[in-house]
Coordinates of C-alpha atoms and ligand atoms in Angstrom, one line a residue:
M1 CA -0.1 0.1 0.0
S2 CA 2.8 2.4 1.0
D3 CA 4.0 3.0 -2.5
I4 CA 0.8 3.8 -4.0
V5 CA -0.1 7.5 -4.4
I6 CA -3.9 7.8 -3.5
D7 CA -5.7 11.0 -4.7
R8 CA -7.5 11.4 -1.3
A9 CA -10.1 14.3 -2.5
A10 CA -11.2 12.0 -5.4
A11 CA -11.2 8.4 -3.4
P12 CA -14.5 7.0 -3.0
R13 CA -15.6 7.1 0.7
P14 CA -16.8 4.0 2.8
T15 CA -20.2 2.9 1.4
P16 CA -22.6 0.7 3.1
K17 CA -22.9 -2.6 1.6
P18 CA -26.2 -2.6 -1.0
G19 CA -29.6 -2.9 0.8
I20 CA -28.4 -0.9 4.0
L21 CA -29.5 2.3 3.3
D22 CA -32.9 0.8 2.1
I23 CA -33.7 -0.3 5.7
A24 CA -36.2 2.6 7.0
P25 CA -34.8 3.8 10.3
Y26 CA -36.8 2.3 13.5
V27 CA -39.0 4.9 14.8
P28 CA -39.7 4.0 18.4
G29 CA -42.9 5.1 20.4
K30 CA -42.6 8.7 21.4
S31 CA -41.9 9.3 25.2
K32 CA -42.2 13.3 25.3
V33 CA -44.6 16.1 24.4
D34 CA -43.5 19.7 24.0
G35 CA -45.1 21.7 26.6
V36 CA -46.3 18.6 29.0
E37 CA -44.1 18.3 31.7
H38 CA -44.9 14.4 32.8
P39 CA -46.8 13.1 30.0
L40 CA -48.2 9.6 30.4
K41 CA -46.3 7.1 27.7
L42 CA -49.0 4.5 26.5
S43 CA -46.8 4.3 23.2
A44 CA -44.3 1.2 23.8
N45 CA -46.6 -1.4 25.4
E46 CA -44.5 -1.2 28.5
N47 CA -45.8 -2.6 31.9
I48 CA -48.0 0.3 33.6
L49 CA -47.0 -1.1 37.0
G50 CA -43.3 -0.9 36.5
S51 CA -41.8 -4.2 37.5
S52 CA -41.4 -6.6 40.3
P53 CA -40.2 -5.2 43.4
K54 CA -38.0 -8.3 43.7
A55 CA -36.7 -7.7 40.3
R56 CA -35.4 -4.2 41.5
E57 CA -34.0 -5.6 44.7
A58 CA -31.7 -8.0 42.7
F59 CA -30.9 -5.3 40.2
T60 CA -29.7 -3.1 42.7
S61 CA -27.8 -5.8 44.9
V62 CA -25.2 -6.1 42.3
F63 CA -23.8 -2.6 42.1
D64 CA -20.8 -3.7 43.4
Q65 CA -20.0 -6.2 40.4
L66 CA -20.1 -3.6 37.6
H67 CA -16.5 -4.3 36.9
M68 CA -17.3 -7.9 36.1
Y69 CA -17.9 -9.6 32.8
P70 CA -21.5 -11.6 32.8
D71 CA -21.5 -15.4 32.0
G72 CA -23.3 -15.0 28.6
R73 CA -24.8 -18.6 29.1
A74 CA -27.0 -17.2 31.7
P75 CA -26.6 -20.1 33.9
V76 CA -28.9 -19.0 36.9
L77 CA -31.7 -17.6 34.7
R78 CA -31.3 -20.7 32.1
D79 CA -31.9 -23.0 35.3
A80 CA -34.7 -20.8 36.4
L81 CA -36.5 -21.0 33.3
C82 CA -36.2 -24.6 32.7
E83 CA -37.7 -25.3 36.2
T84 CA -40.4 -22.7 35.7
Y85 CA -41.5 -24.1 32.2
G86 CA -40.1 -27.7 32.5
L87 CA -37.4 -26.9 29.4
E88 CA -34.4 -28.4 28.7
P89 CA -31.3 -26.2 28.9
E90 CA -29.4 -27.2 26.0
R91 CA -32.5 -25.7 24.2
L92 CA -32.2 -22.1 25.2
L93 CA -30.5 -19.1 24.0
F94 CA -30.4 -15.6 25.4
G95 CA -30.3 -12.4 23.7
C96 CA -30.0 -8.7 24.3
G97 CA -34.0 -8.4 23.9
S98 CA -35.7 -11.0 22.0
D99 CA -34.8 -8.4 19.0
E100 CA -31.1 -9.6 19.2
I101 CA -32.5 -12.9 18.8
F102 CA -34.5 -12.5 15.6
Q103 CA -31.2 -10.6 14.3
L104 CA -29.2 -13.8 15.4
L105 CA -31.5 -16.0 13.8
N106 CA -31.5 -14.3 10.2
Q107 CA -27.6 -13.9 10.4
T108 CA -27.4 -17.8 10.9
F109 CA -29.7 -18.8 8.1
L110 CA -29.8 -16.1 5.6
E111 CA -27.6 -15.6 2.4
P112 CA -27.8 -12.6 -0.1
G113 CA -31.2 -13.4 -2.1
D114 CA -32.8 -15.2 0.5
N115 CA -35.9 -14.3 1.8
I116 CA -38.0 -14.2 5.1
V117 CA -41.9 -14.2 5.2
Q118 CA -44.1 -12.2 7.8
G119 CA -47.7 -10.9 7.9
E120 CA -48.0 -7.3 6.3
F121 CA -48.2 -5.5 9.7
G122 CA -45.6 -7.7 11.1
F123 CA -43.2 -6.4 13.6
G124 CA -40.6 -4.3 12.2
A125 CA -37.0 -5.7 13.7
Y126 CA -37.6 -9.1 11.5
G127 CA -37.0 -7.2 8.4
I128 CA -34.3 -5.1 9.6
G129 CA -32.1 -8.0 10.4
A130 CA -32.8 -10.0 7.0
R131 CA -32.3 -6.9 4.8
A132 CA -28.9 -6.4 6.5
C133 CA -28.3 -9.8 5.5
Q134 CA -29.3 -9.1 1.9
A135 CA -32.3 -10.9 1.9
E136 CA -35.5 -10.2 0.8
V137 CA -38.6 -9.4 3.1
R138 CA -41.9 -10.9 1.9
T139 CA -45.3 -10.2 3.2
A140 CA -48.4 -11.7 3.2
R141 CA -51.8 -10.1 3.4
E142 CA -53.5 -10.0 7.0
P143 CA -57.2 -9.8 6.4
N144 CA -58.9 -8.3 9.6
Y145 CA -55.7 -7.3 10.8
T146 CA -54.8 -11.0 11.6
I147 CA -52.1 -13.5 10.2
D148 CA -53.6 -15.6 7.8
V149 CA -52.1 -19.0 7.2
D150 CA -53.0 -19.4 3.6
E151 CA -51.4 -16.0 2.6
L152 CA -48.2 -16.6 4.5
L153 CA -47.8 -19.8 2.7
K154 CA -48.5 -18.3 -0.6
Q155 CA -45.4 -16.1 -0.1
V156 CA -43.0 -19.3 0.8
D157 CA -41.1 -20.0 -2.0
S158 CA -37.3 -22.0 -2.4
R159 CA -35.5 -19.2 -1.3
T160 CA -37.6 -19.0 2.3
R161 CA -35.4 -19.6 5.1
L162 CA -37.5 -18.0 8.0
V163 CA -41.2 -17.4 8.5
F164 CA -42.0 -15.0 11.4
V165 CA -45.3 -14.9 13.4
A166 CA -45.5 -12.9 16.2
N167 CA -48.6 -14.4 18.5
P168 CA -50.3 -12.4 19.7
A169 CA -49.2 -9.8 17.1
N170 CA -47.9 -6.4 17.5
P171 CA -49.2 -3.7 16.4
T172 CA -52.4 -5.5 15.9
G173 CA -52.5 -7.5 19.0
T174 CA -54.5 -10.1 17.1
W175 CA -53.6 -13.9 17.3
I176 CA -54.3 -17.3 15.8
P177 CA -55.2 -20.5 17.5
G178 CA -52.7 -23.6 18.0
S179 CA -54.6 -25.3 15.2
E180 CA -53.5 -22.5 12.7
V181 CA -50.0 -22.2 13.8
R182 CA -49.7 -26.3 13.5
R183 CA -51.5 -25.9 10.1
L184 CA -48.9 -23.2 8.8
H185 CA -46.1 -25.4 10.3
A186 CA -47.5 -28.5 8.2
G187 CA -47.4 -26.5 5.0
L188 CA -43.7 -25.4 5.2
P189 CA -40.7 -27.1 3.7
P190 CA -38.8 -28.9 6.7
S191 CA -35.8 -26.4 5.6
V192 CA -37.8 -23.4 6.5
V193 CA -37.5 -22.2 10.4
L194 CA -40.9 -21.2 11.9
V195 CA -40.2 -18.6 14.4
L196 CA -43.2 -18.0 16.8
D197 CA -42.5 -14.4 18.6
G198 CA -44.2 -14.9 22.1
A199 CA -43.6 -11.4 23.2
Y200 CA -47.1 -11.0 24.3
A201 CA -47.7 -15.0 24.9
E202 CA -48.6 -14.4 28.7
F203 CA -51.5 -12.1 28.1
A204 CA -53.1 -14.6 25.8
T205 CA -55.4 -16.7 27.8
D206 CA -57.7 -18.2 25.3
P207 CA -57.8 -21.8 25.7
A208 CA -57.2 -22.4 22.0
F209 CA -54.0 -20.6 22.2
E210 CA -50.8 -22.2 22.0
D211 CA -47.4 -21.2 23.1
G212 CA -45.6 -23.2 20.7
M213 CA -43.3 -24.7 23.3
N214 CA -44.5 -28.5 22.4
M215 CA -44.0 -27.8 19.1
V216 CA -40.5 -27.0 19.3
R217 CA -40.1 -30.3 20.9
E218 CA -42.0 -32.1 18.5
F219 CA -40.5 -30.5 15.4
D220 CA -36.9 -29.8 14.1
N221 CA -37.5 -26.3 12.5
V222 CA -39.6 -24.4 15.4
V223 CA -38.1 -21.7 17.4
V224 CA -40.1 -19.7 20.1
T225 CA -38.7 -16.6 21.3
R226 CA -39.9 -14.9 24.6
T227 CA -39.0 -11.7 26.5
F228 CA -38.9 -9.9 29.8
S229 CA -39.7 -6.6 28.5
K230 CA -43.5 -6.8 28.7
L231 CA -45.1 -8.9 31.4
H232 CA -42.1 -8.6 33.7
G233 CA -41.8 -5.2 32.8
L234 CA -38.0 -5.3 32.3
A235 CA -37.9 -3.6 29.1
A236 CA -34.6 -1.3 30.0
L237 CA -32.4 -4.2 30.8
R238 CA -33.2 -6.2 27.5
V239 CA -33.5 -9.8 28.2
G240 CA -35.1 -12.2 25.6
W241 CA -34.7 -15.8 25.4
A242 CA -35.6 -18.4 22.9
Y243 CA -36.3 -22.3 22.9
M244 CA -35.4 -24.3 19.9
P245 CA -34.1 -27.3 18.6
P246 CA -30.8 -28.2 20.8
E247 CA -28.7 -28.4 17.3
M248 CA -29.8 -24.9 16.1
A249 CA -29.2 -23.7 19.5
A250 CA -25.7 -24.7 19.2
A251 CA -25.3 -22.9 15.8
V252 CA -26.9 -19.7 16.7
D253 CA -24.7 -19.7 19.8
R254 CA -21.5 -19.6 17.5
I255 CA -22.5 -15.9 16.5
R256 CA -23.8 -14.9 19.9
L257 CA -21.4 -12.3 21.0
P258 CA -20.1 -13.6 24.7
F259 CA -21.3 -10.9 26.8
N260 CA -24.7 -10.0 25.4
V261 CA -26.9 -10.3 28.3
N262 CA -25.6 -8.1 31.3
I263 CA -25.3 -9.4 35.0
P264 CA -27.9 -6.9 36.6
A265 CA -30.4 -8.0 33.7
Q266 CA -30.0 -11.8 34.5
L267 CA -30.3 -11.3 38.1
A268 CA -33.4 -9.2 37.8
A269 CA -34.8 -11.5 35.3
V270 CA -34.5 -14.6 37.7
A271 CA -36.1 -12.6 40.5
A272 CA -39.2 -11.4 38.1
L273 CA -39.8 -15.2 37.0
G274 CA -40.0 -15.9 40.6
D275 CA -42.5 -12.9 41.5
V276 CA -45.8 -14.5 40.4
E277 CA -47.7 -11.9 42.6
F278 CA -46.4 -9.1 40.2
Q279 CA -47.1 -11.2 37.5
E280 CA -50.6 -12.1 38.0
R281 CA -51.5 -8.2 39.4
S282 CA -49.9 -7.2 35.5
L283 CA -52.3 -9.8 33.8
A284 CA -55.0 -9.1 36.0
L285 CA -55.1 -5.2 35.1
V286 CA -54.7 -6.0 31.4
E287 CA -57.8 -8.5 31.6
R288 CA -59.7 -5.8 33.7
W289 CA -59.0 -2.8 31.4
R290 CA -58.7 -4.2 28.0
P291 CA -62.5 -4.9 27.6
Y292 CA -63.2 -1.7 29.0
L293 CA -61.1 0.2 26.2
M294 CA -62.4 -2.0 23.7
Q295 CA -66.0 -1.3 24.6
Q296 CA -65.8 2.3 25.4
L297 CA -63.8 3.1 22.1
G298 CA -66.2 0.9 20.0
G299 CA -69.0 3.3 21.8
L300 CA -67.3 6.4 20.3
G301 CA -67.7 5.1 16.8
L302 CA -64.0 4.2 16.7
E303 CA -63.0 0.7 15.6
P304 CA -60.8 -1.3 18.0
V305 CA -59.1 -4.6 16.9
P306 CA -59.7 -7.2 19.2
S307 CA -56.6 -8.0 21.3
A308 CA -54.9 -10.5 23.0
A309 CA -52.3 -8.4 24.3
N310 CA -51.4 -5.4 26.6
F311 CA -52.5 -2.9 24.1
V312 CA -55.2 -2.0 21.7
L313 CA -55.3 -1.0 18.0
V314 CA -58.0 1.6 17.1
G315 CA -59.4 2.6 13.9
F316 CA -60.2 6.0 13.3
P317 CA -62.2 7.7 10.4
K318 CA -60.6 9.2 7.6
T319 CA -62.7 12.4 7.8
P320 CA -60.6 15.6 8.1
G321 CA -60.8 16.4 11.8
K322 CA -61.4 12.8 12.7
T323 CA -58.1 11.3 11.8
A324 CA -55.8 8.9 13.7
K325 CA -53.0 11.6 13.3
E326 CA -55.2 14.3 14.4
A327 CA -56.2 12.0 17.5
E328 CA -52.6 11.3 18.2
G329 CA -52.0 15.2 18.6
F330 CA -55.1 15.8 20.5
L331 CA -54.3 13.1 23.0
A332 CA -50.6 14.4 23.3
S333 CA -52.1 17.9 23.9
R334 CA -53.7 16.3 27.3
G335 CA -50.4 14.6 28.2
L336 CA -51.1 11.3 26.6
I337 CA -48.3 9.7 24.3
V338 CA -50.0 7.1 22.2
R339 CA -48.3 5.3 19.0
G340 CA -48.8 6.3 15.5
V341 CA -48.4 3.2 13.3
G342 CA -48.0 4.5 9.8
G343 CA -44.8 3.1 9.6
Y344 CA -46.5 -0.5 9.7
G345 CA -48.7 0.5 6.8
L346 CA -51.5 1.6 9.4
P347 CA -52.0 5.1 8.8
D348 CA -55.7 5.1 10.2
H349 CA -55.0 3.3 13.5
L350 CA -53.5 4.4 17.0
R351 CA -51.8 1.6 19.2
I352 CA -52.6 2.3 23.0
T353 CA -51.2 0.8 25.7
I354 CA -53.4 -0.4 28.6
G355 CA -53.0 1.8 31.7
L356 CA -54.0 1.9 35.2
E357 CA -57.9 2.8 35.7
E358 CA -57.0 6.5 35.8
H359 CA -55.0 6.4 32.4
N360 CA -57.8 4.5 30.7
R361 CA -60.5 6.7 31.9
A362 CA -58.2 9.7 30.8
V363 CA -57.9 8.3 27.0
V364 CA -61.5 7.4 26.9
E365 CA -62.5 11.0 28.1
A366 CA -60.2 12.5 25.6
L367 CA -61.2 10.5 22.7
S368 CA -64.7 11.4 23.6
D369 CA -63.9 14.9 23.3
F370 CA -62.0 14.5 20.3
M371 CA -64.7 12.8 18.6
K372 CA -67.3 15.4 19.5
G373 CA -64.9 17.8 18.0
Ligands
PLP1 C1 -44.2 -8.6 18.6 C2 -42.6 -8.2 19.6 N1 -41.4 -9.1 19.4 C3 -40.5 -8.5 20.1 C4 -40.3 -7.5 20.7 C5 -39.0 -7.1 21.4 O1 -38.7 -7.4 22.6 P1 -37.5 -7.4 23.4 O2 -37.8 -6.0 24.2 O3 -37.3 -8.6 24.0 O4 -36.5 -7.2 22.3 C6 -41.3 -6.7 20.8 C7 -41.4 -5.2 21.3 O5 -42.1 -4.3 21.6 C8 -42.6 -7.1 20.2 O6 -43.6 -6.1 20.0

């Protein structure tokens, strides 16, 4: 290199590989409103009760270990999950949130020109990692805002390596029964990985819902992902985990960065898992107020989509003065931050996290005023 004369002014600059700049930047739920000092954030499906006091205690108990690297295999958390759910340790993998697990799965299986398949309103994180692998993101129609197995199968071709289904889904909140998940699996070639994203699985209480754990044991190509961000209220700590065939876990683990889940996060997750009282309280809150929001918002002439998660997607009219975008601004002026989901192809909807009683009532009251004009 040393004897080559470079015309530095004319030399090309570092260029991201093809496809990177086609990825739309992820836009997270807002957390601030100009002019409102303490707005209420109902835009990110967080746990409105906070987190388990036991998890907080575990988190603070390790302040004198901050100089130490974590054990990325998360042995204590691994044992705790195995005991709680009756799982086998060699099938587990941990991530910096389940987001990282989607990324690791994409990196493990996708070559340029391959594709992933997801619903048209599918969670944004799957596609970011796939595109970074120069893979195509194929989307299937979701009639009634719900995953449709036949539509998904229509998108699968010889280059499909992964199919992602969040069940219940974000941002729609809808779900499909275990029988449909199994029909989807039966229609896929065995070489395709079916990823069942269970970020909101704990909130789905219908007996026809299946969390997919048995499918992981039955088949070689099913992965279930879960998170501590929602029910357990530990979104800040970034702990996700996946249950998958052991050979797959061993393969994916090769590209997992060694220290991806930190010590306070691992310990807080163990404590959260043991705090059944907090989990029950969180679930009870959602079960109590989800129907209220659905019913009240429906009564205002809005169109709430039936939800099995800790949020509700609501459809607004296209009429000027009554649109979702205007409603988002109106709610913000009352200190209520909800999520516009235009980026998901749902410009006429807003997604609202279920809050405490007073929050839910405030949302209904504000939207009632908004609809009255
Ligand atoms: C469907 C779905 N999957 C996964 C995640 C990511 O969760 P985590 O915090 O574990 O990365 C979210 C977060 O909003 C989600 O809505």
